Amino acid sequence: DIQMTQSPSAMSASVGDRVTITCRASQGISNSLAWFQQKPGKVPKPLIYAASTLQSGVPSRFSGSGSGTEFTLTISSLQPEDFATYYCLQYKSYPFTFGQGTKLEIK
Amino acid sequence: QLVESGGGLVQPGGSLSLSCAASGFTFSDPHMDWVRQAPGKGLEWVGRVRNKVNSYTTEYAASVKDRFTISRDDSKNSVYLQMNSLRTEDTAVYYCVKSRVGNVFDAWGRGTVVTVSS
């Protein structure tokens, strides 16, 4: 199975900050990577697929990059509604696997 | 829209069947998945049923293989998760998720809660 490791597991930041979350795959997955945002008690929200393609309706302050084994999710200017937990997902091969999550908290 | 149903309390070793009713899109096109989330934990992919073009074939996580079965009925715009030999570690919110062609997990249901406890 492909293991997905996110870093950091938790972080704090301020409104307006630029934030980067990293996801590493245990083997190459090309660009078969997606990102999701989840707020407490809510359904995960799709943000990005194919490593860098924004889902419809997602604000342009979110961006994704990477290929192979290392990927990043960047939020260019944090907004109050962005404080949440973020998960990456590899869908290159079965079983699909999620990262453990990165909890983004307000500083 | 995806709406799950069928969750509830079941004893270890028991069975439960979840349903997911879809609307607002051509149901026969996308692959359909189930994803679960145990209390206070992260997301875990459970399995997939592919579309008709891909012969409705299925894939499963190792943790549920041979215990869970995913199926779909395109005539009813529904996907199902049959869960047998349930364990306490199967306790989770179960989400129905669709993946349209060229995308992945692009829409999620609200989830249904399954609790396995004696």
mmCIF file of N, CA, C and O in Angstrom, chain A residues 21-96:
data_model
loop_
_atom_site.group_PDB
_atom_site.id
_atom_site.type_symbol
_atom_site.label_atom_id
_atom_site.label_comp_id
_atom_site.label_asym_id
_atom_site.label_seq_id
_atom_site.Cartn_x
_atom_site.Cartn_y
_atom_site.Cartn_z
ATOM 1 N N ILE A 21 1.247 23.275 3.363
ATOM 2 C CA ILE A 21 1.150 21.929 3.947
ATOM 3 C C ILE A 21 1.745 20.952 2.938
ATOM 4 O O ILE A 21 1.479 21.053 1.738
ATOM 5 N N THR A 22 2.535 20.011 3.425
ATOM 6 C CA THR A 22 3.216 19.057 2.570
ATOM 7 C C THR A 22 2.640 17.657 2.731
ATOM 8 O O THR A 22 2.264 17.253 3.847
ATOM 9 N N CYS A 23 2.578 16.937 1.633
ATOM 10 C CA CYS A 23 2.133 15.537 1.642
ATOM 11 C C CYS A 23 3.159 14.730 0.852
ATOM 12 O O CYS A 23 3.476 15.081 -0.292
ATOM 13 N N ARG A 24 3.688 13.697 1.473
ATOM 14 C CA ARG A 24 4.679 12.849 0.818
ATOM 15 C C ARG A 24 4.136 11.436 0.651
ATOM 16 O O ARG A 24 3.565 10.871 1.591
ATOM 17 N N ALA A 25 4.352 10.882 -0.529
ATOM 18 C CA ALA A 25 3.921 9.516 -0.829
ATOM 19 C C ALA A 25 5.101 8.562 -0.705
ATOM 20 O O ALA A 25 6.237 8.923 -1.042
ATOM 21 N N SER A 26 4.831 7.354 -0.259
ATOM 22 C CA SER A 26 5.904 6.374 -0.050
ATOM 23 C C SER A 26 6.447 5.820 -1.370
ATOM 24 O O SER A 26 7.519 5.211 -1.388
ATOM 25 N N GLN A 27 5.733 6.041 -2.448
ATOM 26 C CA GLN A 27 6.217 5.728 -3.797
ATOM 27 C C GLN A 27 5.559 6.690 -4.783
ATOM 28 O O GLN A 27 4.584 7.359 -4.438
ATOM 29 N N GLY A 28 6.096 6.749 -5.983
ATOM 30 C CA GLY A 28 5.609 7.716 -6.943
ATOM 31 C C GLY A 28 4.152 7.511 -7.326
ATOM 32 O O GLY A 28 3.720 6.385 -7.553
ATOM 33 N N ILE A 29 3.401 8.619 -7.364
ATOM 34 C CA ILE A 29 1.983 8.545 -7.699
ATOM 35 C C ILE A 29 1.636 9.493 -8.852
ATOM 36 O O ILE A 29 0.479 9.848 -9.058
ATOM 37 N N SER A 30 2.664 9.917 -9.602
ATOM 38 C CA SER A 30 2.440 10.875 -10.691
ATOM 39 C C SER A 30 1.744 12.113 -10.123
ATOM 40 O O SER A 30 2.229 12.677 -9.154
ATOM 41 N N ASN A 31 0.617 12.491 -10.680
ATOM 42 C CA ASN A 31 -0.131 13.633 -10.127
ATOM 43 C C ASN A 31 -1.485 13.205 -9.576
ATOM 44 O O ASN A 31 -2.412 14.013 -9.485
ATOM 45 N N SER A 32 -1.606 11.935 -9.170
ATOM 46 C CA SER A 32 -2.890 11.401 -8.680
ATOM 47 C C SER A 32 -3.085 11.731 -7.211
ATOM 48 O O SER A 32 -3.115 10.857 -6.327
ATOM 49 N N LEU A 33 -3.215 13.007 -6.935
ATOM 50 C CA LEU A 33 -3.331 13.474 -5.556
ATOM 51 C C LEU A 33 -4.444 14.507 -5.446
ATOM 52 O O LEU A 33 -4.579 15.385 -6.303
ATOM 53 N N ALA A 34 -5.203 14.404 -4.370
ATOM 54 C CA ALA A 34 -6.291 15.338 -4.103
ATOM 55 C C ALA A 34 -6.156 15.896 -2.686
ATOM 56 O O ALA A 34 -5.526 15.274 -1.823
ATOM 57 N N TRP A 35 -6.762 17.058 -2.471
ATOM 58 C CA TRP A 35 -6.783 17.699 -1.152
ATOM 59 C C TRP A 35 -8.220 17.979 -0.733
ATOM 60 O O TRP A 35 -9.058 18.354 -1.565
ATOM 61 N N PHE A 36 -8.469 17.822 0.581
ATOM 62 C CA PHE A 36 -9.787 18.056 1.144
ATOM 63 C C PHE A 36 -9.661 18.893 2.410
ATOM 64 O O PHE A 36 -8.668 18.795 3.127
ATOM 65 N N GLN A 37 -10.697 19.672 2.672
ATOM 66 C CA GLN A 37 -10.793 20.486 3.877
ATOM 67 C C GLN A 37 -11.960 19.970 4.709
ATOM 68 O O GLN A 37 -13.045 19.737 4.175
ATOM 69 N N GLN A 38 -11.744 19.819 6.008
ATOM 70 C CA GLN A 38 -12.840 19.386 6.867
ATOM 71 C C GLN A 38 -12.880 20.235 8.132
ATOM 72 O O GLN A 38 -11.873 20.348 8.831
ATOM 73 N N LYS A 39 -14.033 20.799 8.404
ATOM 74 C CA LYS A 39 -14.258 21.532 9.636
ATOM 75 C C LYS A 39 -14.959 20.610 10.633
ATOM 76 O O LYS A 39 -15.616 19.645 10.229
ATOM 77 N N PRO A 40 -14.816 20.883 11.928
ATOM 78 C CA PRO A 40 -15.378 19.991 12.945
ATOM 79 C C PRO A 40 -16.870 19.738 12.741
ATOM 80 O O PRO A 40 -17.659 20.670 12.576
ATOM 81 N N GLY A 41 -17.228 18.461 12.724
ATOM 82 C CA GLY A 41 -18.627 18.075 12.581
ATOM 83 C C GLY A 41 -19.191 18.236 11.190
ATOM 84 O O GLY A 41 -20.399 18.040 10.985
ATOM 85 N N LYS A 42 -18.337 18.568 10.227
ATOM 86 C CA LYS A 42 -18.804 18.810 8.863
ATOM 87 C C LYS A 42 -18.272 17.756 7.884
ATOM 88 O O LYS A 42 -17.356 17.007 8.185
ATOM 89 N N VAL A 43 -18.859 17.766 6.706
ATOM 90 C CA VAL A 43 -18.457 16.850 5.636
ATOM 91 C C VAL A 43 -17.174 17.367 4.986
ATOM 92 O O VAL A 43 -17.022 18.576 4.799
ATOM 93 N N PRO A 44 -16.255 16.480 4.648
ATOM 94 C CA PRO A 44 -15.062 16.930 3.912
ATOM 95 C C PRO A 44 -15.441 17.656 2.624
ATOM 96 O O PRO A 44 -16.367 17.246 1.918
ATOM 97 N N LYS A 45 -14.699 18.717 2.343
ATOM 98 C CA LYS A 45 -14.946 19.508 1.143
ATOM 99 C C LYS A 45 -13.794 19.308 0.165
ATOM 100 O O LYS A 45 -12.629 19.511 0.524
ATOM 101 N N PRO A 46 -14.089 18.915 -1.061
ATOM 102 C CA PRO A 46 -13.019 18.758 -2.053
ATOM 103 C C PRO A 46 -12.424 20.117 -2.419
ATOM 104 O O PRO A 46 -13.165 21.071 -2.664
ATOM 105 N N LEU A 47 -11.097 20.178 -2.466
ATOM 106 C CA LEU A 47 -10.419 21.421 -2.825
ATOM 107 C C LEU A 47 -9.700 21.309 -4.169
ATOM 108 O O LEU A 47 -9.844 22.174 -5.027
ATOM 109 N N ILE A 48 -8.903 20.274 -4.319
ATOM 110 C CA ILE A 48 -7.993 20.135 -5.446
ATOM 111 C C ILE A 48 -7.929 18.674 -5.872
ATOM 112 O O ILE A 48 -7.988 17.771 -5.027
ATOM 113 N N TYR A 49 -7.816 18.435 -7.188
ATOM 114 C CA TYR A 49 -7.538 17.100 -7.703
ATOM 115 C C TYR A 49 -6.454 17.203 -8.755
ATOM 116 O O TYR A 49 -6.103 18.308 -9.187
ATOM 117 N N ALA A 50 -5.923 16.055 -9.152
ATOM 118 C CA ALA A 50 -4.810 16.023 -10.109
ATOM 119 C C ALA A 50 -3.685 16.955 -9.660
ATOM 120 O O ALA A 50 -3.075 17.640 -10.475
ATOM 121 N N ALA A 51 -3.452 16.977 -8.363
ATOM 122 C CA ALA A 51 -2.365 17.719 -7.710
ATOM 123 C C ALA A 51 -2.516 19.234 -7.740
ATOM 124 O O ALA A 51 -2.107 19.900 -6.776
ATOM 125 N N SER A 52 -3.093 19.779 -8.802
ATOM 126 C CA SER A 52 -3.083 21.243 -8.919
ATOM 127 C C SER A 52 -4.368 21.842 -9.499
ATOM 128 O O SER A 52 -4.444 23.066 -9.659
ATOM 129 N N THR A 53 -5.365 21.032 -9.818
ATOM 130 C CA THR A 53 -6.609 21.536 -10.415
ATOM 131 C C THR A 53 -7.628 21.856 -9.328
ATOM 132 O O THR A 53 -8.017 20.961 -8.567
ATOM 133 N N LEU A 54 -8.052 23.109 -9.270
ATOM 134 C CA LEU A 54 -9.028 23.510 -8.261
ATOM 135 C C LEU A 54 -10.406 22.959 -8.607
ATOM 136 O O LEU A 54 -10.845 23.025 -9.767
ATOM 137 N N GLN A 55 -11.076 22.432 -7.593
ATOM 138 C CA GLN A 55 -12.475 22.046 -7.766
ATOM 139 C C GLN A 55 -13.301 23.319 -7.999
ATOM 140 O O GLN A 55 -12.923 24.423 -7.585
ATOM 141 N N SER A 56 -14.419 23.149 -8.664
ATOM 142 C CA SER A 56 -15.301 24.267 -8.951
ATOM 143 C C SER A 56 -15.705 24.992 -7.668
ATOM 144 O O SER A 56 -16.082 24.363 -6.677
ATOM 145 N N GLY A 57 -15.592 26.312 -7.687
ATOM 146 C CA GLY A 57 -16.041 27.104 -6.557
ATOM 147 C C GLY A 57 -15.016 27.312 -5.462
ATOM 148 O O GLY A 57 -15.276 28.061 -4.509
ATOM 149 N N VAL A 58 -13.865 26.698 -5.578
ATOM 150 C CA VAL A 58 -12.831 26.854 -4.544
ATOM 151 C C VAL A 58 -12.076 28.167 -4.784
ATOM 152 O O VAL A 58 -11.659 28.440 -5.915
ATOM 153 N N PRO A 59 -11.904 28.963 -3.743
ATOM 154 C CA PRO A 59 -11.230 30.261 -3.928
ATOM 155 C C PRO A 59 -9.805 30.115 -4.470
ATOM 156 O O PRO A 59 -9.102 29.148 -4.155
ATOM 157 N N SER A 60 -9.390 31.098 -5.227
ATOM 158 C CA SER A 60 -8.085 31.032 -5.898
ATOM 159 C C SER A 60 -6.912 31.194 -4.937
ATOM 160 O O SER A 60 -5.755 31.009 -5.336
ATOM 161 N N ARG A 61 -7.174 31.528 -3.666
ATOM 162 C CA ARG A 61 -6.068 31.582 -2.696
ATOM 163 C C ARG A 61 -5.524 30.188 -2.389
ATOM 164 O O ARG A 61 -4.448 30.045 -1.834
ATOM 165 N N PHE A 62 -6.290 29.150 -2.732
ATOM 166 C CA PHE A 62 -5.824 27.781 -2.589
ATOM 167 C C PHE A 62 -5.096 27.360 -3.864
ATOM 168 O O PHE A 62 -5.566 27.623 -4.972
ATOM 169 N N SER A 63 -3.950 26.712 -3.705
ATOM 170 C CA SER A 63 -3.251 26.165 -4.851
ATOM 171 C C SER A 63 -2.532 24.884 -4.451
ATOM 172 O O SER A 63 -2.195 24.692 -3.273
ATOM 173 N N GLY A 64 -2.326 24.020 -5.417
ATOM 174 C CA GLY A 64 -1.613 22.774 -5.178
ATOM 175 C C GLY A 64 -0.513 22.585 -6.195
ATOM 176 O O GLY A 64 -0.601 23.087 -7.316
ATOM 177 N N SER A 65 0.525 21.893 -5.772
ATOM 178 C CA SER A 65 1.624 21.621 -6.689
ATOM 179 C C SER A 65 2.285 20.309 -6.319
ATOM 180 O O SER A 65 2.017 19.733 -5.256
ATOM 181 N N GLY A 66 3.141 19.844 -7.216
ATOM 182 C CA GLY A 66 3.895 18.636 -6.947
ATOM 183 C C GLY A 66 3.605 17.529 -7.931
ATOM 184 O O GLY A 66 2.622 17.567 -8.679
ATOM 185 N N SER A 67 4.489 16.557 -7.919
ATOM 186 C CA SER A 67 4.346 15.378 -8.757
ATOM 187 C C SER A 67 5.297 14.308 -8.238
ATOM 188 O O SER A 67 6.319 14.648 -7.634
ATOM 189 N N GLY A 68 4.949 13.067 -8.442
ATOM 190 C CA GLY A 68 5.834 11.992 -7.988
ATOM 191 C C GLY A 68 5.564 11.631 -6.539
ATOM 192 O O GLY A 68 4.625 10.894 -6.257
ATOM 193 N N THR A 69 6.400 12.114 -5.635
ATOM 194 C CA THR A 69 6.244 11.748 -4.232
ATOM 195 C C THR A 69 6.034 12.938 -3.301
ATOM 196 O O THR A 69 5.727 12.723 -2.126
ATOM 197 N N GLU A 70 6.211 14.146 -3.764
ATOM 198 C CA GLU A 70 6.081 15.293 -2.877
ATOM 199 C C GLU A 70 5.115 16.324 -3.435
ATOM 200 O O GLU A 70 5.222 16.741 -4.584
ATOM 201 N N PHE A 71 4.176 16.733 -2.571
ATOM 202 C CA PHE A 71 3.109 17.618 -2.968
ATOM 203 C C PHE A 71 2.896 18.685 -1.900
ATOM 204 O O PHE A 71 3.175 18.460 -0.720
ATOM 205 N N THR A 72 2.388 19.829 -2.332
ATOM 206 C CA THR A 72 2.096 20.894 -1.386
ATOM 207 C C THR A 72 0.737 21.506 -1.655
ATOM 208 O O THR A 72 0.292 21.603 -2.803
ATOM 209 N N LEU A 73 0.085 21.897 -0.571
ATOM 210 C CA LEU A 73 -1.122 22.713 -0.611
ATOM 211 C C LEU A 73 -0.738 24.059 -0.023
ATOM 212 O O LEU A 73 -0.197 24.113 1.092
ATOM 213 N N THR A 74 -1.001 25.116 -0.756
ATOM 214 C CA THR A 74 -0.669 26.458 -0.289
ATOM 215 C C THR A 74 -1.938 27.295 -0.210
ATOM 216 O O THR A 74 -2.776 27.269 -1.115
ATOM 217 N N ILE A 75 -2.062 28.015 0.897
ATOM 218 C CA ILE A 75 -3.109 29.020 1.043
ATOM 219 C C ILE A 75 -2.387 30.361 1.065
ATOM 220 O O ILE A 75 -1.573 30.609 1.965
ATOM 221 N N SER A 76 -2.655 31.193 0.090
ATOM 222 C CA SER A 76 -1.822 32.381 -0.101
ATOM 223 C C SER A 76 -2.055 33.444 0.962
ATOM 224 O O SER A 76 -1.115 34.138 1.364
ATOM 225 N N SER A 77 -3.281 33.570 1.433
ATOM 226 C CA SER A 77 -3.596 34.570 2.449
ATOM 227 C C SER A 77 -4.754 34.022 3.280
ATOM 228 O O SER A 77 -5.912 34.062 2.854
ATOM 229 N N LEU A 78 -4.412 33.501 4.456
ATOM 230 C CA LEU A 78 -5.393 32.804 5.284
ATOM 231 C C LEU A 78 -6.595 33.682 5.630
ATOM 232 O O LEU A 78 -6.428 34.844 6.026
ATOM 233 N N GLN A 79 -7.766 33.092 5.478
ATOM 234 C CA GLN A 79 -9.000 33.752 5.883
ATOM 235 C C GLN A 79 -9.569 33.030 7.101
ATOM 236 O O GLN A 79 -9.250 31.858 7.346
ATOM 237 N N PRO A 80 -10.413 33.691 7.879
ATOM 238 C CA PRO A 80 -10.946 33.056 9.098
ATOM 239 C C PRO A 80 -11.625 31.713 8.825
ATOM 240 O O PRO A 80 -11.541 30.803 9.647
ATOM 241 N N GLU A 81 -12.256 31.585 7.668
ATOM 242 C CA GLU A 81 -12.974 30.349 7.347
ATOM 243 C C GLU A 81 -12.049 29.202 6.914
ATOM 244 O O GLU A 81 -12.518 28.092 6.682
ATOM 245 N N ASP A 82 -10.750 29.471 6.813
ATOM 246 C CA ASP A 82 -9.814 28.443 6.370
ATOM 247 C C ASP A 82 -9.281 27.589 7.514
ATOM 248 O O ASP A 82 -8.580 26.589 7.268
ATOM 249 N N PHE A 83 -9.580 27.955 8.743
ATOM 250 C CA PHE A 83 -9.076 27.175 9.867
ATOM 251 C C PHE A 83 -9.880 25.874 9.947
ATOM 252 O O PHE A 83 -11.082 25.881 10.160
ATOM 253 N N ALA A 84 -9.168 24.772 9.732
ATOM 254 C CA ALA A 84 -9.805 23.466 9.535
ATOM 255 C C ALA A 84 -8.715 22.410 9.513
ATOM 256 O O ALA A 84 -7.533 22.718 9.704
ATOM 257 N N THR A 85 -9.120 21.167 9.274
ATOM 258 C CA THR A 85 -8.166 20.081 9.063
ATOM 259 C C THR A 85 -8.120 19.762 7.577
ATOM 260 O O THR A 85 -9.165 19.705 6.916
ATOM 261 N N TYR A 86 -6.913 19.565 7.071
ATOM 262 C CA TYR A 86 -6.707 19.302 5.650
ATOM 263 C C TYR A 86 -6.146 17.893 5.460
ATOM 264 O O TYR A 86 -5.256 17.463 6.210
ATOM 265 N N TYR A 87 -6.677 17.189 4.475
ATOM 266 C CA TYR A 87 -6.243 15.828 4.176
ATOM 267 C C TYR A 87 -5.817 15.730 2.713
ATOM 268 O O TYR A 87 -6.478 16.291 1.828
ATOM 269 N N CYS A 88 -4.745 14.986 2.478
ATOM 270 C CA CYS A 88 -4.406 14.615 1.110
ATOM 271 C C CYS A 88 -4.863 13.173 0.863
ATOM 272 O O CYS A 88 -5.079 12.410 1.811
ATOM 273 N N LEU A 89 -5.015 12.833 -0.403
ATOM 274 C CA LEU A 89 -5.468 11.505 -0.816
ATOM 275 C C LEU A 89 -4.720 11.105 -2.071
ATOM 276 O O LEU A 89 -4.665 11.877 -3.025
ATOM 277 N N GLN A 90 -4.162 9.887 -2.072
ATOM 278 C CA GLN A 90 -3.584 9.367 -3.324
ATOM 279 C C GLN A 90 -4.591 8.423 -3.952
ATOM 280 O O GLN A 90 -5.194 7.594 -3.276
ATOM 281 N N TYR A 91 -4.785 8.582 -5.268
ATOM 282 C CA TYR A 91 -5.687 7.687 -5.991
ATOM 283 C C TYR A 91 -4.986 7.088 -7.205
ATOM 284 O O TYR A 91 -5.602 6.773 -8.217
ATOM 285 N N LYS A 92 -3.686 6.937 -7.074
ATOM 286 C CA LYS A 92 -2.917 6.298 -8.150
ATOM 287 C C LYS A 92 -3.151 4.789 -8.179
ATOM 288 O O LYS A 92 -3.239 4.190 -9.249
ATOM 289 N N SER A 93 -3.231 4.192 -6.997
ATOM 290 C CA SER A 93 -3.428 2.748 -6.955
ATOM 291 C C SER A 93 -4.259 2.377 -5.744
ATOM 292 O O SER A 93 -4.318 3.118 -4.751
ATOM 293 N N TYR A 94 -4.885 1.200 -5.837
ATOM 294 C CA TYR A 94 -5.694 0.716 -4.727
ATOM 295 C C TYR A 94 -4.823 -0.029 -3.723
ATOM 296 O O TYR A 94 -3.877 -0.712 -4.116
ATOM 297 N N PRO A 95 -5.139 0.100 -2.447
ATOM 298 C CA PRO A 95 -6.205 0.901 -1.856
ATOM 299 C C PRO A 95 -5.867 2.384 -1.851
ATOM 300 O O PRO A 95 -4.711 2.766 -1.601
ATOM 301 N N PHE A 96 -6.875 3.220 -2.136
ATOM 302 C CA PHE A 96 -6.665 4.649 -1.990
ATOM 303 C C PHE A 96 -6.282 4.930 -0.535
ATOM 304 O O PHE A 96 -6.805 4.272 0.378
#
